[in-house]
Amino acid sequence: MQYKDYKNVTILEHPLIQHKISMLRDKNTGTNEFRKLVEEIAVLEGYEALRDLPLEDVEVETPLEKCMTPMIAGKKLAIVPILRAGLGMVEGVLTLVPTAKVGHIGLCRNEETHEPEEYYCKLPNPIDQRTIVVVDPMLATGGSAVSAVDFIKARGGKNIKFMCVIAAPEGIERLMKAHPDVQLYVGHLDRCLNDAAYICPGLGDAGDRIFGTK
Ligand code: PRP
Ligand code: URA
């Protein structure tokens, strides 16, 4: 499903994704199960998000004869989790593309301003030829997503996809206004943000729930 007039926003409606997100929301879901669910959702979202990877025909010899057959073309993928919570989605995408390189962007929301503060950035080099999949379970105000894409573009990244599990309308608007070229994949569109900039109904603090911190 497309969100409003944004052609680059895809809201995923697959029943398996919806079912797993409902399990994530449950406050009684423990760390171990939560972590597994985030990884499984990343596999399902990644399958959709990587639909347009370019292919090229290569020659392969089957037991019967030689043939030309399609394989993923060009430089492989870069997966870029936004620390910490984005780490929970990395293995899921690596399941699909085990040869992908992995960069990291460390951002933490300031609890008063709700704006992101950077503490780390290391990306595969060169980054410009790669398809880049930024992963973070939560797109709330969109501040972290916009900063992450700013960093990637400043280092030459061009073909950028962003995968999240839950988004608030505010986050989608902010990301699409700042970076309309980014292809955004959303597991579920939630209602709104509360006064503390948490997504409602949401699932709480994704980083704390993945890593068991509080
Ligand atoms: C969470 C989440 C996103 C960010 C989303 O991270 O994982 O990165 O908040 O909020 P935003 O859209 O308003 O920027 P958090 O800052 O809590 O850090 P953590 O992953 O280390 O817990
Ligand atoms: N970050 C989270 O982990 N959860 C929210 O609801 C908003 C930002």
mmCIF file of C-alpha atoms and ligand atoms in Angstrom:
data_model
loop_
_atom_site.group_PDB
_atom_site.id
_atom_site.type_symbol
_atom_site.label_atom_id
_atom_site.label_comp_id
_atom_site.label_asym_id
_atom_site.label_seq_id
_atom_site.Cartn_x
_atom_site.Cartn_y
_atom_site.Cartn_z
ATOM 1 C CA MET A 1 0.000 0.000 0.000
ATOM 2 C CA GLN A 2 1.272 3.485 -0.863
ATOM 3 C CA TYR A 3 1.165 6.174 1.858
ATOM 4 C CA LYS A 4 -0.592 9.371 0.722
ATOM 5 C CA ASP A 5 1.073 10.819 -2.372
ATOM 6 C CA TYR A 6 4.540 9.527 -1.556
ATOM 7 C CA LYS A 7 5.398 7.111 -4.348
ATOM 8 C CA ASN A 8 8.486 5.891 -2.458
ATOM 9 C CA VAL A 9 6.632 4.828 0.699
ATOM 10 C CA THR A 10 5.473 1.209 0.899
ATOM 11 C CA ILE A 11 3.365 0.065 3.840
ATOM 12 C CA LEU A 12 3.767 -3.702 3.968
ATOM 13 C CA GLU A 13 0.534 -5.571 4.536
ATOM 14 C CA HIS A 14 1.671 -9.183 4.568
ATOM 15 C CA PRO A 15 -0.248 -11.133 7.237
ATOM 16 C CA LEU A 16 2.955 -12.705 8.601
ATOM 17 C CA ILE A 17 4.437 -9.242 9.200
ATOM 18 C CA GLN A 18 1.223 -8.008 10.852
ATOM 19 C CA HIS A 19 1.026 -11.092 13.094
ATOM 20 C CA LYS A 20 4.638 -10.775 14.229
ATOM 21 C CA ILE A 21 4.283 -7.026 14.895
ATOM 22 C CA SER A 22 1.252 -7.745 17.101
ATOM 23 C CA MET A 23 3.409 -10.161 19.112
ATOM 24 C CA LEU A 24 6.107 -7.489 19.436
ATOM 25 C CA ARG A 25 3.604 -4.985 20.800
ATOM 26 C CA ASP A 26 2.619 -7.262 23.690
ATOM 27 C CA LYS A 27 4.360 -5.998 26.825
ATOM 28 C CA ASN A 28 4.599 -9.611 28.034
ATOM 29 C CA THR A 29 6.809 -10.637 25.098
ATOM 30 C CA GLY A 30 10.265 -11.224 26.587
ATOM 31 C CA THR A 31 13.667 -10.209 25.237
ATOM 32 C CA ASN A 32 14.530 -13.513 23.580
ATOM 33 C CA GLU A 33 11.265 -13.754 21.654
ATOM 34 C CA PHE A 34 11.281 -10.033 20.855
ATOM 35 C CA ARG A 35 14.742 -10.274 19.315
ATOM 36 C CA LYS A 36 13.755 -13.279 17.179
ATOM 37 C CA LEU A 37 10.591 -11.555 15.979
ATOM 38 C CA VAL A 38 12.463 -8.387 14.932
ATOM 39 C CA GLU A 39 14.894 -10.538 12.942
ATOM 40 C CA GLU A 40 12.067 -12.499 11.277
ATOM 41 C CA ILE A 41 10.253 -9.285 10.353
ATOM 42 C CA ALA A 42 13.482 -7.957 8.826
ATOM 43 C CA VAL A 43 13.646 -11.070 6.592
ATOM 44 C CA LEU A 44 10.082 -10.545 5.405
ATOM 45 C CA GLU A 45 10.521 -6.803 4.863
ATOM 46 C CA GLY A 46 13.878 -7.327 3.174
ATOM 47 C CA TYR A 47 12.308 -9.760 0.693
ATOM 48 C CA GLU A 48 9.972 -6.963 -0.412
ATOM 49 C CA ALA A 49 12.500 -4.136 -0.240
ATOM 50 C CA LEU A 50 15.027 -5.981 -2.428
ATOM 51 C CA ARG A 51 12.563 -6.780 -5.201
ATOM 52 C CA ASP A 52 14.225 -4.309 -7.587
ATOM 53 C CA LEU A 53 17.841 -5.443 -7.183
ATOM 54 C CA PRO A 54 19.350 -5.425 -10.687
ATOM 55 C CA LEU A 55 20.098 -8.778 -12.332
ATOM 56 C CA GLU A 56 22.573 -9.762 -15.024
ATOM 57 C CA ASP A 57 22.764 -12.977 -16.995
ATOM 58 C CA VAL A 58 25.809 -15.105 -16.266
ATOM 59 C CA GLU A 59 26.878 -18.406 -17.820
ATOM 60 C CA VAL A 60 26.370 -21.485 -15.639
ATOM 61 C CA GLU A 61 26.906 -25.119 -16.584
ATOM 62 C CA THR A 62 24.121 -27.375 -15.309
ATOM 63 C CA PRO A 63 24.589 -31.183 -15.297
ATOM 64 C CA LEU A 64 22.902 -31.078 -18.726
ATOM 65 C CA GLU A 65 24.255 -28.031 -20.570
ATOM 66 C CA LYS A 66 25.562 -24.468 -20.379
ATOM 67 C CA CYS A 67 22.978 -21.716 -19.991
ATOM 68 C CA MET A 68 22.716 -18.001 -19.332
ATOM 69 C CA THR A 69 20.931 -17.428 -16.021
ATOM 70 C CA PRO A 70 20.263 -14.307 -13.861
ATOM 71 C CA MET A 71 22.307 -13.331 -10.811
ATOM 72 C CA ILE A 72 22.420 -10.124 -8.728
ATOM 73 C CA ALA A 73 24.435 -7.556 -10.711
ATOM 74 C CA GLY A 74 27.145 -5.154 -9.654
ATOM 75 C CA LYS A 75 28.410 -4.291 -6.200
ATOM 76 C CA LYS A 76 26.594 -6.006 -3.379
ATOM 77 C CA LEU A 77 24.464 -4.465 -0.714
ATOM 78 C CA ALA A 78 25.397 -2.376 2.311
ATOM 79 C CA ILE A 79 23.226 -2.793 5.401
ATOM 80 C CA VAL A 80 23.390 0.151 7.807
ATOM 81 C CA PRO A 81 21.710 -0.282 11.203
ATOM 82 C CA ILE A 82 21.051 2.783 13.339
ATOM 83 C CA LEU A 83 22.444 1.841 16.755
ATOM 84 C CA ARG A 84 21.287 0.339 18.907
ATOM 85 C CA ALA A 85 17.890 -0.994 17.922
ATOM 86 C CA GLY A 86 18.715 -1.298 14.213
ATOM 87 C CA LEU A 87 21.196 -4.063 15.093
ATOM 88 C CA GLY A 88 18.208 -6.322 15.708
ATOM 89 C CA MET A 89 17.346 -6.256 11.982
ATOM 90 C CA VAL A 90 20.823 -6.890 10.537
ATOM 91 C CA GLU A 91 20.878 -10.700 10.720
ATOM 92 C CA GLY A 92 17.487 -10.821 9.016
ATOM 93 C CA VAL A 93 18.758 -8.947 5.950
ATOM 94 C CA LEU A 94 22.037 -10.940 6.015
ATOM 95 C CA THR A 95 19.943 -14.108 5.782
ATOM 96 C CA LEU A 96 18.821 -12.855 2.372
ATOM 97 C CA VAL A 97 22.168 -11.404 1.206
ATOM 98 C CA PRO A 98 24.984 -13.033 3.213
ATOM 99 C CA THR A 99 27.695 -11.186 1.263
ATOM 100 C CA ALA A 100 26.404 -7.720 2.188
ATOM 101 C CA LYS A 101 28.772 -5.316 3.920
ATOM 102 C CA VAL A 102 27.568 -3.771 7.189
ATOM 103 C CA GLY A 103 28.087 -0.134 8.272
ATOM 104 C CA HIS A 104 26.967 1.400 11.566
ATOM 105 C CA ILE A 105 25.529 4.760 12.520
ATOM 106 C CA GLY A 106 25.293 5.550 16.246
ATOM 107 C CA LEU A 107 22.479 7.937 17.100
ATOM 108 C CA CYS A 108 20.703 8.485 20.393
ATOM 109 C CA ARG A 109 17.651 10.661 20.943
ATOM 110 C CA ASN A 110 18.112 13.458 23.469
ATOM 111 C CA GLU A 111 15.392 12.748 26.034
ATOM 112 C CA GLU A 112 14.455 16.421 26.372
ATOM 113 C CA THR A 113 14.636 17.725 22.805
ATOM 114 C CA HIS A 114 13.846 14.321 21.201
ATOM 115 C CA GLU A 115 16.440 15.199 18.549
ATOM 116 C CA PRO A 116 19.162 12.667 17.607
ATOM 117 C CA GLU A 117 22.774 13.040 18.739
ATOM 118 C CA GLU A 118 25.506 11.266 16.748
ATOM 119 C CA TYR A 119 28.152 9.166 18.492
ATOM 120 C CA TYR A 120 29.439 6.839 15.746
ATOM 121 C CA CYS A 121 29.541 6.479 11.952
ATOM 122 C CA LYS A 122 31.483 3.874 9.992
ATOM 123 C CA LEU A 123 30.354 2.889 6.499
ATOM 124 C CA PRO A 124 31.724 0.465 3.883
ATOM 125 C CA ASN A 125 34.075 2.343 1.573
ATOM 126 C CA PRO A 126 33.391 3.151 -1.235
ATOM 127 C CA ILE A 127 29.658 3.422 -0.612
ATOM 128 C CA ASP A 128 28.517 5.221 -3.778
ATOM 129 C CA GLN A 129 28.015 2.141 -6.007
ATOM 130 C CA ARG A 130 26.106 0.101 -3.449
ATOM 131 C CA THR A 131 22.430 -0.282 -2.725
ATOM 132 C CA ILE A 132 22.186 0.816 0.922
ATOM 133 C CA VAL A 133 19.540 -0.551 3.276
ATOM 134 C CA VAL A 134 19.252 1.489 6.472
ATOM 135 C CA VAL A 135 17.474 -0.447 9.222
ATOM 136 C CA ASP A 136 15.848 0.815 12.415
ATOM 137 C CA PRO A 137 12.686 -0.708 13.929
ATOM 138 C CA MET A 138 11.207 2.676 14.912
ATOM 139 C CA LEU A 139 10.505 5.752 12.766
ATOM 140 C CA ALA A 140 9.055 8.162 15.345
ATOM 141 C CA THR A 141 9.764 11.893 14.829
ATOM 142 C CA GLY A 142 11.983 10.912 11.894
ATOM 143 C CA GLY A 143 14.935 12.862 13.315
ATOM 144 C CA SER A 144 17.215 9.811 13.527
ATOM 145 C CA ALA A 145 16.281 8.608 10.044
ATOM 146 C CA VAL A 146 16.904 12.023 8.461
ATOM 147 C CA SER A 147 20.302 12.345 10.209
ATOM 148 C CA ALA A 148 21.329 8.821 9.173
ATOM 149 C CA VAL A 149 20.481 9.510 5.530
ATOM 150 C CA ASP A 150 22.280 12.890 5.753
ATOM 151 C CA PHE A 151 25.459 11.089 6.913
ATOM 152 C CA ILE A 152 25.225 8.460 4.190
ATOM 153 C CA LYS A 153 24.652 11.018 1.432
ATOM 154 C CA ALA A 154 27.506 13.190 2.754
ATOM 155 C CA ARG A 155 29.787 10.155 2.244
ATOM 156 C CA GLY A 156 28.553 9.573 -1.301
ATOM 157 C CA GLY A 157 25.667 7.111 -0.777
ATOM 158 C CA LYS A 158 22.951 7.462 -3.423
ATOM 159 C CA ASN A 159 20.678 4.468 -3.735
ATOM 160 C CA ILE A 160 19.141 4.354 -0.253
ATOM 161 C CA LYS A 161 16.324 2.238 1.165
ATOM 162 C CA PHE A 162 15.049 2.592 4.741
ATOM 163 C CA MET A 163 13.311 -0.301 6.492
ATOM 164 C CA CYS A 164 11.415 0.128 9.764
ATOM 165 C CA VAL A 165 9.003 -2.076 11.670
ATOM 166 C CA ILE A 166 6.660 0.650 12.976
ATOM 167 C CA ALA A 167 6.316 4.255 11.785
ATOM 168 C CA ALA A 168 4.372 7.265 12.989
ATOM 169 C CA PRO A 169 2.855 9.562 10.335
ATOM 170 C CA GLU A 170 5.081 12.374 11.660
ATOM 171 C CA GLY A 171 8.230 10.346 10.927
ATOM 172 C CA ILE A 172 7.178 9.431 7.404
ATOM 173 C CA GLU A 173 6.399 13.083 6.602
ATOM 174 C CA ARG A 174 9.743 14.308 7.974
ATOM 175 C CA LEU A 175 11.823 11.677 6.182
ATOM 176 C CA MET A 176 10.013 12.091 2.863
ATOM 177 C CA LYS A 177 10.225 15.902 2.994
ATOM 178 C CA ALA A 178 13.973 15.787 3.702
ATOM 179 C CA HIS A 179 14.818 12.847 1.420
ATOM 180 C CA PRO A 180 12.066 12.145 -1.124
ATOM 181 C CA ASP A 181 14.404 9.853 -3.106
ATOM 182 C CA VAL A 182 14.709 7.322 -0.240
ATOM 183 C CA GLN A 183 12.581 4.206 -0.663
ATOM 184 C CA LEU A 184 10.828 3.647 2.647
ATOM 185 C CA TYR A 185 9.402 0.271 3.750
ATOM 186 C CA VAL A 186 7.131 0.275 6.799
ATOM 187 C CA GLY A 187 5.858 -2.834 8.611
ATOM 188 C CA HIS A 188 2.936 -0.977 10.193
ATOM 189 C CA LEU A 189 1.754 2.628 10.232
ATOM 190 C CA ASP A 190 0.721 3.575 13.762
ATOM 191 C CA ARG A 191 -1.589 6.355 14.976
ATOM 192 C CA CYS A 192 0.611 9.144 16.350
ATOM 193 C CA LEU A 193 3.367 10.213 18.756
ATOM 194 C CA ASN A 194 2.724 10.958 22.416
ATOM 195 C CA ASP A 195 4.192 13.937 24.339
ATOM 196 C CA ALA A 196 7.429 12.010 24.930
ATOM 197 C CA ALA A 197 7.703 11.348 21.157
ATOM 198 C CA TYR A 198 6.929 7.625 21.603
ATOM 199 C CA ILE A 199 4.880 5.899 18.922
ATOM 200 C CA CYS A 200 1.317 4.977 19.970
ATOM 201 C CA PRO A 201 0.255 2.241 20.293
ATOM 202 C CA GLY A 202 3.822 1.250 19.334
ATOM 203 C CA LEU A 203 5.853 -1.320 21.232
ATOM 204 C CA GLY A 204 7.739 0.825 23.742
ATOM 205 C CA ASP A 205 11.498 1.368 23.564
ATOM 206 C CA ALA A 206 12.766 -0.960 20.842
ATOM 207 C CA GLY A 207 16.430 -0.820 21.961
ATOM 208 C CA ASP A 208 15.570 -1.669 25.557
ATOM 209 C CA ARG A 209 13.299 -4.516 24.481
ATOM 210 C CA ILE A 210 15.867 -6.032 22.072
ATOM 211 C CA PHE A 211 18.774 -5.817 24.515
ATOM 212 C CA GLY A 212 16.906 -6.300 27.793
ATOM 213 C CA THR A 213 17.985 -2.945 29.243
ATOM 214 C CA LYS A 214 15.737 -0.537 31.074
HETATM 215 C C1 PRP B 1 15.125 4.864 18.893
HETATM 216 C C2 PRP B 1 14.908 4.095 17.623
HETATM 217 C C3 PRP B 1 15.287 5.114 16.579
HETATM 218 C C4 PRP B 1 14.838 6.407 17.184
HETATM 219 C C5 PRP B 1 13.544 6.802 16.548
HETATM 220 O O1 PRP B 1 16.457 4.895 19.234
HETATM 221 O O2 PRP B 1 15.635 2.917 17.533
HETATM 222 O O3 PRP B 1 16.668 5.147 16.281
HETATM 223 O O4 PRP B 1 14.619 6.146 18.582
HETATM 224 O O5 PRP B 1 13.122 8.026 17.016
HETATM 225 P P1 PRP B 1 13.044 9.327 16.111
HETATM 226 O O6 PRP B 1 12.378 8.933 14.833
HETATM 227 O O7 PRP B 1 12.211 10.266 16.933
HETATM 228 O O8 PRP B 1 14.429 9.847 15.900
HETATM 229 P P2 PRP B 1 16.980 5.524 20.607
HETATM 230 O O9 PRP B 1 17.366 6.963 20.397
HETATM 231 O O10 PRP B 1 15.979 5.259 21.689
HETATM 232 O O11 PRP B 1 18.326 4.762 20.855
HETATM 233 P P3 PRP B 1 18.578 3.196 21.137
HETATM 234 O O12 PRP B 1 18.291 2.454 19.854
HETATM 235 O O13 PRP B 1 20.018 3.183 21.498
HETATM 236 O O14 PRP B 1 17.678 2.750 22.260
HETATM 237 N N1 URA B 2 12.026 4.945 19.864
HETATM 238 C C1 URA B 2 11.505 3.809 20.349
HETATM 239 O O1 URA B 2 12.238 2.855 20.649
HETATM 240 N N2 URA B 2 10.178 3.711 20.497
HETATM 241 C C2 URA B 2 9.348 4.740 20.181
HETATM 242 O O2 URA B 2 8.131 4.598 20.327
HETATM 243 C C3 URA B 2 9.920 5.923 19.679
HETATM 244 C C4 URA B 2 11.259 5.997 19.519
#
